[in-house]
Amino acid sequence: MACLSRAEVTLLKCVLLFLYLSGCLCQRDCTGVDCPLLNNCIEEVLESGACCATCVQTGCTCEGYQYYDCVNAGFKNGKVPEGDSYFVDYGSTECSCPEGGGRISCHFISCPDIPPNCIEVSEPADGCVQCERIGCVHDGQKYEAGHSFHIDPCRVCHCPTEGGKLMCYPVPNCDPRKVHKPMLASSTEDSATNRHYSDLHKFDHQGPVDRFSTPHRLSSSGSIPLFKPPLDKEEMEEYDYDATDVRDVAQKQCCLSSLKDSQCLSGMTSARRGDVCDVEAEGQCADDSYQVCCSCCALGLRMRSEGRGCNAHQYLGFPCGHVFLTCCEEQEGLDQLPLKRKERPRPTAMPRKVSDSKFPKEAFSIQATDEAANAVEEQEDVNECQLYRGQLCQHTCTNTWGSYRCGCHPGYILQPDGHSCAPGDEEPTAEVSLLTNRVESGDGCGHAAAIFSLLGNGPCSQQCTVVVGQARCSCFPGFSLMADGQTCEDVDECVTNTHSCRPSERCVNTVGSFVCERQVTCPAGYQPRNGVCEDIDECMVRTHNCGVGSVCENTEGSFLCNPKQKCLTGFTQDSHGNCIDINECTSLSEPCSPGFNCINTVGSYTCQRKVIMCTKGYHSSSDGAKCVDIDECQTGTHRCGVGQICHNLPGSYRCDCQTGYQYDALRQVCTDVNECWRYPGRLCSQTCENTPGSYHCSCTAGFSLAFDGKNCEDVNECDNNPCSQECANIYGSYQCYCRQGFYLKEDGHTCEDIDECAQSIGNLCAFQCVNVAGSYQCACPPHGYTMSANGRTCRDIDECTTGTHNCSSGQNCYNIQGGFRCLSFDCPANYKKVSDIRCERLSCPSNSLDCQNSPLRITYYQLSFQTNIVIPAQIFRIGPSPAYSGDHIVISITKGNEEGYFTTRKLNSFTGAVYLQRQVREPKDFLIDVEMRLLRQGTFTTFLARIYVFITATSM
């Protein structure tokens, strides 16, 4: 180096610097880098300067026939992202890519169940059977849901909106024997109001179309007026009317019918608006259609709002029952029912089940799976009401899924604690009272008990039943009927000794029941509950002795009887009973906080702050009596800058610089001192970081700050087990290693198992490859196979040779791939067994043609093939042995080929063959009878080959 000149040394330094910079700016050398395999990745990206690609999107790659389904579903290049799915086979099968990617899995979507009350279905060629209409079926005829009709002249029926069973009730004052008597009907020129109301209550007719056509002229809507029975054509001709009488009667009946319809429609409209259904005495007509329709409609609206259903119409009679049903079943928010004209119900055939057809449709999924293997057992609910009988609720306990719900008897209200009940009354509405009076007065058609059960309990406090037209009251369990015959009182089971508590338990009476509690001694005013003493609210359970003029106030362990307050808050009574104002400023010890003055007002008082004037830097004290210093440093009202310290002074403050800061006289502020620049290399061994007013030493990765806060020490990262397997500490860092069968992931810490089964190019195992930690294992089917010595292929177990079969002594064991079959060869009648597989016919009488046409010989054969057999495949040949010139045979499959998997073919005049013409996808057993008829010298002779064909899985 001493021989080089100064210029040459400078040039050499420049060349070395250029080479160094060139090496830093070039592409990273990826030689020897082993990139990990990106499993189930459908989109990769290579970042700038990186050696290995990273996965942007995981998913599934469609293969085989699934590729075209994926492309048609909109997935480009047959790649489906994880979590996405698509439908095939007209939407009957859903295929999806699981989370994390992998293989596409498909499952068949079963068709939804047909509603139970479906009366008309449609069956598209490529979809599920769908219900077109729901309704009722009666005597082989179908009726659409939500409509009423005459099933006979004196009975009106209604099909509910949800279909099912018809609900029928009789027409009042209708005599079946006099149903054909003539009655004049309203003409077709009725008013619009009358037609509207008739549409609301029209009924569809059964029977011949022209039954009522001539004598009873209907309106254009085809409806029958509400208060007129139908007429009969034949008996109409037997009467003769005077023309004047007919006109008078027709005019009177028309006016009455119009009046009734108008009044009834007005009553229903009033009920929907929530108006009172009463009618003024002076304006009331002889007919009560308005009041009947209003009250019946109001009852229907109430039943719908309370969710009690609409079944009460069958107890109300006609027309009240029909008006009730109309208002109860109408949709929310409708001012009136829509007008619909329905056709006459027509007799139709019952729906035919699909399973009754000769060839019912069957749906198959693409991939056969065992549903039971992935089924989740449904958890069984615990009935808390039965498990803790009498301990959870005071009155009634109803079990729910995963919990329970307490309830109260009628006349009681559930308390906020969720288990106690207190008496409470609910006054019935005017409409309910009106209907109750109608029932009690004998206008209930014999259904008073049903009306009482829907409207309440009538005169009874708990339960009401009707006996011989009179109300009979009864009580719930735990109550007894009082002397008035209507009111129920609680039975104290603890006093009457009718409880079921054990000797170690204490009986506690509750309203309508009792509770058994563990013996706990409690002081007066307390009661044991769940093993602890609980305060008795004497005011709630009404065990106090406060008078009428007092109010009960519960206290801990007792109660107080306070006089009822007659004056407003802020007033009190004097000796004369007058309400006078209370001066809270004198009666209260401290009505206002310090610094405020109390000012009495009528019925109350106000507090006003005391006013005192203080100089700058001071403020008034809390009591307003003096001026105190303002600590600007504590309240934050000072103007000290960053790095300055505030010192409070009487009436003022002072700003000083903190340690680590210096005063800048030019700007008149405190500036931070950068100790790292002022003392470079002297404060920290590695990195010095300046902080406001100080500095901080830090170390690079792989080192930790020593105890002195200046020097850095190497950190042994392996002590903290940063690696999932092997760790080697190096100066300032560490290195992770993995054992055989694992690879190091991109994070440099985690060792991931190598899935040899998924990454192998060839087949590692003949049947199934099972990945294990660091390696893999081959497995065979659980039955019928054993592992070969090479540990990769599966060898079939010959159960017939090893004696591990379960065939009886009269059966022959036949080994197949992966299993065995127990076969028995029995000869039919008139045959004898000449060998293990052959039966020959005995001699036939000369006059028995059936015997002579039966097979001369029956021979049993066993054939075994695998599912991957190439079709069509010749599996069996048949012919006479020996064969002679002039022989001709005819072969056919007479039994066992119902699904058409096999066929026969004649190879020449004396040889035939059996072919497998359809691919058998899964293992399956067949037993086919192949008949050969041999024509030799003008005589036919029949031979039968009974062949067992076993299709097994592909060899392992």
Coordinates of N, CA and C in Angstrom, one line a residue, residues 439-584:
V439 N -126.2 -12.4 26.4 CA -126.0 -13.8 26.7 C -126.8 -14.2 28.0
E440 N -126.7 -13.3 29.1 CA -127.4 -13.6 30.3 C -128.9 -13.5 30.2
S441 N -129.3 -12.6 29.2 CA -130.8 -12.4 29.0 C -131.4 -13.5 28.1
G442 N -130.6 -14.5 27.7 CA -131.1 -15.6 26.9 C -130.9 -15.5 25.4
D443 N -130.1 -14.5 25.0 CA -129.8 -14.3 23.6 C -128.5 -14.9 23.2
G444 N -128.0 -15.9 23.9 CA -126.7 -16.5 23.7 C -126.8 -17.8 23.0
C445 N -128.0 -18.2 22.5 CA -128.2 -19.5 21.8 C -127.6 -20.7 22.6
G446 N -127.7 -20.7 23.9 CA -127.2 -21.8 24.6 C -125.7 -21.9 24.8
H447 N -125.0 -20.9 24.5 CA -123.5 -21.0 24.5 C -123.0 -19.9 25.5
A448 N -123.7 -19.7 26.7 CA -123.2 -18.7 27.6 C -121.9 -19.1 28.2
A449 N -121.6 -20.4 28.4 CA -120.4 -20.8 29.0 C -119.2 -20.4 28.1
A450 N -119.4 -20.7 26.8 CA -118.3 -20.3 25.9 C -118.1 -18.8 25.9
I451 N -119.2 -18.0 25.9 CA -119.0 -16.6 25.9 C -118.3 -16.1 27.1
F452 N -118.7 -16.6 28.3 CA -118.0 -16.2 29.6 C -116.6 -16.6 29.5
S453 N -116.2 -17.7 28.9 CA -114.8 -18.1 28.9 C -114.0 -17.2 28.0
L454 N -114.6 -16.5 27.0 CA -113.9 -15.6 26.2 C -113.9 -14.2 26.7
L455 N -115.0 -13.8 27.3 CA -115.1 -12.4 27.7 C -114.6 -12.2 29.1
G456 N -114.4 -13.2 29.9 CA -114.0 -13.1 31.3 C -114.7 -14.1 32.1
N457 N -115.0 -13.8 33.4 CA -115.6 -14.8 34.3 C -117.0 -14.4 34.7
G458 N -117.6 -13.4 34.0 CA -119.0 -13.0 34.4 C -119.0 -12.5 35.8
P459 N -119.9 -13.0 36.6 CA -120.0 -12.5 38.0 C -119.0 -13.1 38.9
C460 N -118.2 -14.1 38.4 CA -117.3 -14.9 39.3 C -116.0 -14.2 39.3
S461 N -115.3 -14.3 40.5 CA -113.9 -13.7 40.6 C -112.9 -14.6 39.9
Q462 N -113.1 -15.9 39.8 CA -112.1 -16.7 39.2 C -112.6 -17.5 38.0
Q463 N -113.4 -18.6 38.3 CA -113.9 -19.5 37.2 C -115.4 -19.5 37.2
C464 N -115.9 -19.5 36.0 CA -117.4 -19.5 35.8 C -117.8 -20.5 34.8
T465 N -118.8 -21.3 35.2 CA -119.4 -22.3 34.3 C -120.9 -22.1 34.4
V466 N -121.6 -22.6 33.3 CA -123.1 -22.4 33.2 C -123.7 -23.7 33.4
V467 N -124.7 -23.8 34.4 CA -125.4 -25.0 34.7 C -126.9 -24.6 34.6
V468 N -127.6 -25.3 33.7 CA -129.1 -25.0 33.5 C -129.3 -23.5 33.3
G469 N -128.5 -22.9 32.5 CA -128.6 -21.5 32.1 C -128.2 -20.5 33.2
Q470 N -127.7 -21.0 34.3 CA -127.2 -20.1 35.4 C -125.7 -20.2 35.6
A471 N -125.1 -19.1 36.0 CA -123.7 -19.1 36.2 C -123.3 -19.7 37.6
R472 N -122.4 -20.6 37.5 CA -121.9 -21.3 38.7 C -120.5 -21.0 38.9
C473 N -120.1 -20.4 40.0 CA -118.7 -20.0 40.3 C -117.9 -21.1 41.0
S474 N -116.6 -21.2 40.6 CA -115.7 -22.1 41.3 C -114.3 -21.4 41.4
C475 N -113.4 -22.0 42.1 CA -112.2 -21.4 42.4 C -111.0 -22.2 41.9
F476 N -109.9 -21.6 41.7 CA -108.7 -22.3 41.3 C -108.1 -23.1 42.5
P477 N -107.3 -24.1 42.3 CA -106.7 -24.8 43.4 C -105.9 -23.8 44.3
G478 N -106.1 -24.0 45.6 CA -105.5 -23.1 46.6 C -106.4 -22.0 47.0
F479 N -107.7 -22.0 46.5 CA -108.7 -21.0 46.9 C -110.0 -21.7 47.3
S480 N -110.8 -21.1 48.1 CA -112.1 -21.6 48.5 C -113.2 -20.5 48.2
L481 N -114.4 -21.0 47.9 CA -115.5 -20.1 47.6 C -116.1 -19.6 48.8
M482 N -116.3 -18.2 48.9 CA -116.8 -17.6 50.1 C -118.4 -17.7 50.1
A483 N -119.0 -17.2 51.2 CA -120.4 -17.4 51.4 C -121.2 -16.7 50.3
D484 N -120.7 -15.6 49.6 CA -121.5 -15.0 48.6 C -121.6 -15.8 47.3
G485 N -120.9 -16.9 47.2 CA -121.0 -17.8 46.1 C -120.3 -17.3 44.8
Q486 N -119.5 -16.1 44.9 CA -118.9 -15.6 43.8 C -117.4 -15.3 44.0
T487 N -117.1 -14.9 45.2 CA -115.7 -14.4 45.6 C -114.9 -15.6 46.1
C488 N -113.6 -15.7 45.7 CA -112.7 -16.7 46.1 C -111.7 -16.1 47.1
E489 N -111.4 -16.8 48.2 CA -110.4 -16.4 49.1 C -109.3 -17.4 49.2
D490 N -108.1 -17.0 49.6 CA -106.9 -17.9 49.6 C -107.1 -18.9 50.8
V491 N -106.7 -20.1 50.5 CA -106.6 -21.2 51.5 C -105.2 -21.2 52.1
D492 N -105.1 -21.1 53.4 CA -103.8 -21.2 54.1 C -103.5 -22.6 54.3
E493 N -102.7 -23.2 53.4 CA -102.4 -24.6 53.5 C -101.5 -24.9 54.7
C494 N -100.8 -23.9 55.2 CA -99.9 -24.1 56.3 C -100.8 -24.3 57.6
V495 N -101.9 -23.5 57.7 CA -102.7 -23.6 58.9 C -103.6 -24.8 58.8
T496 N -104.2 -25.1 57.6 CA -105.1 -26.3 57.5 C -104.3 -27.6 57.4
N497 N -103.0 -27.5 57.4 CA -102.1 -28.7 57.3 C -102.4 -29.5 56.1
T498 N -102.7 -28.8 55.0 CA -102.9 -29.5 53.7 C -101.6 -29.4 52.8
H499 N -100.5 -29.0 53.3 CA -99.3 -28.8 52.5 C -98.6 -30.2 52.5
S500 N -97.5 -30.2 51.7 CA -96.7 -31.4 51.5 C -95.2 -31.2 51.9
C501 N -95.0 -30.2 52.8 CA -93.6 -30.0 53.2 C -93.1 -31.1 54.2
R502 N -91.8 -31.3 54.1 CA -91.2 -32.3 54.9 C -91.0 -31.8 56.3
P503 N -90.7 -32.6 57.3 CA -90.5 -32.1 58.7 C -89.3 -31.1 58.8
S504 N -88.3 -31.3 58.0 CA -87.2 -30.4 58.0 C -87.4 -29.1 57.3
E505 N -88.6 -28.9 56.7 CA -88.9 -27.7 56.0 C -90.0 -26.9 56.7
R506 N -90.1 -25.7 56.3 CA -91.1 -24.8 56.9 C -92.1 -24.3 55.8
C507 N -93.4 -24.4 56.1 CA -94.4 -24.1 55.2 C -94.7 -22.6 55.2
V508 N -94.6 -21.9 54.1 CA -94.9 -20.5 53.9 C -96.1 -20.3 53.0
N509 N -97.2 -19.8 53.5 CA -98.4 -19.6 52.7 C -98.2 -18.5 51.7
T510 N -98.7 -18.7 50.4 CA -98.7 -17.7 49.4 C -100.1 -17.6 48.8
V511 N -100.4 -16.6 48.0 CA -101.7 -16.5 47.4 C -102.0 -17.6 46.5
G512 N -102.9 -18.5 46.8 CA -103.2 -19.6 45.9 C -102.3 -20.8 46.1
S513 N -101.3 -20.8 46.9 CA -100.4 -21.9 47.0 C -99.6 -21.8 48.3
F514 N -98.5 -22.5 48.3 CA -97.6 -22.4 49.5 C -96.2 -22.8 49.0
V515 N -95.2 -22.5 49.8 CA -93.8 -22.7 49.5 C -93.2 -23.4 50.7
C516 N -92.4 -24.5 50.4 CA -91.6 -25.2 51.4 C -90.2 -24.6 51.4
E517 N -89.8 -24.1 52.6 CA -88.5 -23.5 52.7 C -87.8 -24.2 53.9
R518 N -86.4 -24.2 53.7 CA -85.6 -24.8 54.8 C -85.8 -24.0 56.1
Q519 N -85.8 -24.7 57.2 CA -86.1 -24.1 58.5 C -85.1 -23.0 58.8
V520 N -85.5 -21.8 58.8 CA -84.7 -20.7 59.1 C -85.5 -19.8 60.1
T521 N -84.9 -19.5 61.2 CA -85.5 -18.6 62.2 C -85.3 -17.2 61.9
C522 N -86.4 -16.5 61.7 CA -86.2 -15.0 61.3 C -86.9 -14.2 62.4
P523 N -86.5 -13.0 62.6 CA -87.1 -12.1 63.6 C -88.5 -11.6 63.0
A524 N -89.2 -10.9 63.8 CA -90.5 -10.4 63.4 C -90.3 -9.4 62.3
G525 N -91.2 -9.5 61.3 CA -91.2 -8.6 60.1 C -90.3 -9.2 59.0
Y526 N -89.8 -10.4 59.2 CA -89.0 -11.0 58.1 C -89.6 -12.4 57.9
Q527 N -89.3 -13.0 56.7 CA -89.7 -14.3 56.4 C -88.6 -15.0 55.7
P528 N -88.5 -16.3 55.9 CA -87.4 -17.1 55.2 C -87.7 -17.3 53.8
R529 N -86.8 -17.1 52.9 CA -87.0 -17.3 51.4 C -85.6 -17.7 50.9
N530 N -85.6 -19.0 50.3 CA -84.4 -19.5 49.7 C -83.3 -19.6 50.7
G531 N -83.6 -19.9 52.0 CA -82.6 -20.0 53.0 C -82.1 -18.8 53.7
V532 N -82.6 -17.6 53.3 CA -82.2 -16.3 53.9 C -83.5 -15.6 54.4
C533 N -83.3 -14.7 55.3 CA -84.4 -13.9 55.9 C -84.7 -12.7 55.0
E534 N -85.9 -12.6 54.5 CA -86.3 -11.5 53.6 C -87.3 -10.6 54.3
D535 N -87.2 -9.3 54.1 CA -88.2 -8.4 54.6 C -89.6 -8.6 54.1
I536 N -90.6 -8.6 55.0 CA -92.0 -8.8 54.6 C -92.6 -7.4 54.3
D537 N -93.0 -7.2 53.0 CA -93.7 -6.0 52.6 C -95.1 -6.1 53.1
E538 N -95.4 -5.6 54.3 CA -96.7 -5.7 54.9 C -97.7 -4.9 54.0
C539 N -97.2 -3.9 53.4 CA -98.1 -3.0 52.6 C -98.6 -3.8 51.3
M540 N -97.7 -4.6 50.7 CA -98.0 -5.2 49.5 C -98.9 -6.5 49.8
V541 N -98.6 -7.3 50.8 CA -99.3 -8.5 51.1 C -100.5 -8.2 52.0
R542 N -100.7 -6.8 52.3 CA -101.9 -6.4 53.1 C -102.1 -7.1 54.4
T543 N -101.0 -7.2 55.2 CA -101.0 -7.7 56.5 C -100.9 -6.6 57.6
H544 N -100.9 -5.3 57.1 CA -100.8 -4.2 58.1 C -102.2 -3.9 58.7
N545 N -102.2 -3.0 59.7 CA -103.4 -2.7 60.4 C -103.7 -1.2 60.3
C546 N -103.2 -0.6 59.2 CA -103.4 0.9 59.1 C -104.9 1.1 58.7
G547 N -105.4 2.2 59.3 CA -106.8 2.5 59.1 C -107.1 3.1 57.8
V548 N -108.4 3.5 57.6 CA -108.8 4.0 56.3 C -108.2 5.4 56.0
G549 N -107.9 6.1 57.0 CA -107.4 7.5 56.8 C -105.9 7.5 56.8
S550 N -105.2 6.3 56.8 CA -103.8 6.2 56.8 C -103.2 5.5 55.6
V551 N -102.0 5.8 55.3 CA -101.3 5.2 54.2 C -100.1 4.3 54.7
C552 N -100.0 3.1 54.3 CA -99.0 2.1 54.8 C -97.7 2.4 54.0
E553 N -96.6 2.5 54.8 CA -95.3 2.7 54.3 C -94.4 1.6 54.8
N554 N -93.9 0.8 54.0 CA -93.0 -0.4 54.4 C -91.7 0.1 54.9
T555 N -91.2 -0.5 56.0 CA -89.8 -0.2 56.5 C -89.2 -1.6 56.7
E556 N -87.9 -1.6 56.9 CA -87.1 -2.8 57.1 C -87.6 -3.5 58.3
G557 N -88.3 -4.6 58.2 CA -88.7 -5.4 59.3 C -90.0 -4.9 59.9
S558 N -90.6 -3.9 59.4 CA -91.9 -3.4 60.0 C -92.6 -2.5 58.9
F559 N -93.5 -1.6 59.4 CA -94.2 -0.7 58.5 C -94.6 0.5 59.3
L560 N -95.0 1.6 58.6 CA -95.5 2.8 59.3 C -96.9 3.1 58.7
C561 N -97.7 3.7 59.6 CA -99.1 4.1 59.1 C -99.0 5.7 59.1
N562 N -98.9 6.2 58.0 CA -98.8 7.7 57.8 C -100.2 8.2 57.5
P563 N -100.6 9.4 58.0 CA -101.9 9.9 57.7 C -101.9 10.4 56.2
K564 N -103.0 10.1 55.5 CA -103.1 10.5 54.1 C -102.9 12.0 54.0
Q565 N -102.1 12.4 53.0 CA -101.7 13.8 52.8 C -102.9 14.5 52.1
K566 N -103.4 15.5 52.7 CA -104.5 16.2 52.2 C -104.1 17.6 51.5
C567 N -102.8 18.0 51.9 CA -102.3 19.2 51.3 C -101.2 18.9 50.3
L568 N -101.0 19.9 49.4 CA -100.0 19.7 48.4 C -98.6 19.8 49.0
T569 N -97.6 19.4 48.3 CA -96.2 19.5 48.8 C -95.8 21.0 49.0
G570 N -95.2 21.2 50.2 CA -94.9 22.6 50.6 C -95.9 23.2 51.5
F571 N -97.0 22.5 51.8 CA -98.0 23.0 52.7 C -98.2 22.0 53.8
T572 N -98.8 22.5 54.9 CA -99.2 21.6 56.0 C -100.5 22.1 56.6
Q573 N -101.2 21.2 57.4 CA -102.5 21.5 57.9 C -102.3 22.2 59.3
D574 N -103.1 23.2 59.5 CA -103.1 23.8 60.9 C -104.2 23.2 61.7
S575 N -104.4 23.7 62.9 CA -105.3 23.1 63.8 C -106.8 23.1 63.3
H576 N -107.0 24.0 62.4 CA -108.4 24.1 61.8 C -108.5 23.3 60.5
G577 N -107.5 22.6 60.1 CA -107.6 21.8 58.9 C -107.3 22.6 57.7
N578 N -106.8 23.8 57.8 CA -106.4 24.6 56.6 C -105.0 24.4 56.2
C579 N -104.7 24.5 54.9 CA -103.4 24.2 54.3 C -102.7 25.6 54.3
I580 N -101.5 25.6 55.0 CA -100.7 26.8 55.1 C -99.3 26.5 54.6
D581 N -98.6 27.6 54.1 CA -97.3 27.4 53.5 C -96.3 27.1 54.6
I582 N -95.3 26.2 54.2 CA -94.2 25.8 55.1 C -93.0 26.7 54.8
N583 N -92.4 27.4 55.8 CA -91.2 28.2 55.6 C -90.0 27.3 55.7
E584 N -89.6 26.8 54.5 CA -88.4 25.9 54.6 C -87.2 26.5 55.0

